Short mmCIF file of C-alpha atoms in Angstrom, two decimals:
data_model
loop_
_atom_site.label_atom_id
_atom_site.label_comp_id
_atom_site.label_asym_id
_atom_site.label_seq_id
_atom_site.Cartn_x
_atom_site.Cartn_y
_atom_site.Cartn_z
CA PRO Q 201 100.66 67.28 109.36
CA LEU Q 202 97.34 67.34 111.13
CA GLU Q 203 95.88 64.62 108.87
CA SER Q 204 98.88 62.39 109.45
CA ALA Q 205 98.16 62.65 113.17
CA GLY Q 206 94.63 61.37 112.59
CA ALA Q 207 92.80 64.76 112.59
CA THR Q 208 90.08 65.59 110.14
CA VAL Q 209 90.75 68.99 108.54
CA THR Q 210 87.99 71.07 107.00
CA PRO Q 211 89.16 74.29 105.35
CA ILE Q 212 86.80 77.25 105.82
CA GLU Q 213 86.93 80.69 104.30
CA VAL Q 214 87.13 83.18 107.12
CA TYR Q 215 87.31 86.36 104.98
CA ARG Q 216 87.50 87.44 101.40
CA THR Q 217 88.83 90.70 100.06
CA GLU Q 218 86.62 92.27 97.39
CA PRO Q 219 87.76 95.27 95.34
CA GLU Q 220 85.70 98.46 95.57
CA THR Q 221 83.65 98.93 92.39
CA GLU Q 222 82.35 102.44 93.17
CA ASP Q 223 84.13 105.56 94.41
CA PHE Q 224 81.85 106.39 97.30
CA SER Q 225 84.39 108.49 99.13
CA GLY Q 226 85.76 110.35 96.10
CA ALA Q 227 89.28 109.12 96.84
CA ARG Q 228 89.90 107.69 93.35
CA LYS Q 229 88.67 110.88 91.71
CA ARG Q 230 90.99 112.92 93.97
CA LEU Q 231 93.94 110.54 93.28
CA LEU Q 232 93.38 110.84 89.58
CA ALA Q 233 93.22 114.68 89.84
CA GLU Q 234 96.03 115.34 92.32
CA GLY Q 235 98.17 112.24 92.29
CA ALA Q 236 100.01 111.14 95.47
CA ASP Q 237 103.51 111.26 96.88
CA TRP Q 238 103.19 107.79 98.40
CA VAL Q 239 100.87 104.81 98.01
CA VAL Q 240 101.08 102.40 100.95
CA PHE Q 241 100.01 98.72 100.52
CA ALA Q 242 98.93 96.70 103.55
CA SER Q 243 98.18 93.42 101.66
CA SER Q 244 98.93 91.56 98.46
CA SER Q 245 95.30 91.76 97.42
CA ALA Q 246 95.43 95.56 97.80
CA VAL Q 247 98.39 95.62 95.42
CA ARG Q 248 96.62 93.50 92.84
CA ASN Q 249 93.36 95.47 93.11
CA TYR Q 250 95.25 98.77 92.73
CA ALA Q 251 97.27 97.49 89.80
CA ALA Q 252 94.04 96.21 88.14
CA LEU Q 253 92.67 99.76 88.12
CA ARG Q 254 95.38 100.79 85.62
CA LEU Q 255 95.20 104.38 86.80
CA THR Q 256 96.94 107.16 84.85
CA LEU Q 257 98.10 109.50 87.55
CA PRO Q 258 99.44 113.01 87.10
CA ARG Q 259 102.68 111.97 88.72
CA ILE Q 260 104.19 108.58 89.68
CA PRO Q 261 103.99 107.88 93.37
CA ARG Q 262 106.52 106.03 95.47
CA TYR Q 263 105.21 102.75 96.89
CA ALA Q 264 105.62 101.31 100.37
CA SER Q 265 104.57 97.85 101.65
CA ILE Q 266 103.91 96.22 104.98
CA GLY Q 267 106.30 93.37 104.36
CA PRO Q 268 108.07 91.07 101.90
CA GLU Q 269 105.00 89.14 100.63
CA THR Q 270 103.30 92.44 99.80
CA SER Q 271 106.53 93.76 98.18
CA LYS Q 272 106.71 90.54 96.08
CA ALA Q 273 103.12 91.12 94.86
CA ALA Q 274 104.02 94.73 94.00
CA ALA Q 275 107.04 93.63 92.03
CA GLN Q 276 104.87 91.07 90.14
CA CYS Q 277 102.51 93.94 89.23
CA GLY Q 278 105.35 96.19 88.04
CA LEU Q 279 105.16 98.50 91.09
CA PRO Q 280 108.62 99.20 92.49
CA VAL Q 281 108.59 99.33 96.30
CA ALA Q 282 110.73 102.17 97.76
CA CYS Q 283 110.06 101.34 101.37
CA GLU Q 284 109.25 98.14 103.19
CA ALA Q 285 108.23 97.86 106.87
CA ASP Q 286 110.89 96.48 109.17
CA PRO Q 287 110.02 94.67 111.20
CA HIS Q 288 107.16 93.46 109.07
CA THR Q 289 103.95 91.80 110.09
#
């Protein structure tokens, strides 16, 4: 739409999400040892990064998401969302 009005559009990357590669806080170690009742996702990239870890947890947590796009990403990763924010962001 902007181009058709004569504007020149230059896309720029304003941020990029990078997965953690080290467990500096010990959270992953604790999650693997103790499990969790809930895992809450605030972005689709968080869902994909979590799923890529392929963690074997002592019990299966319930999953919550911040909205429909994040829930869609969770479903695509095989993570059933039990709770979605409403209203969502």
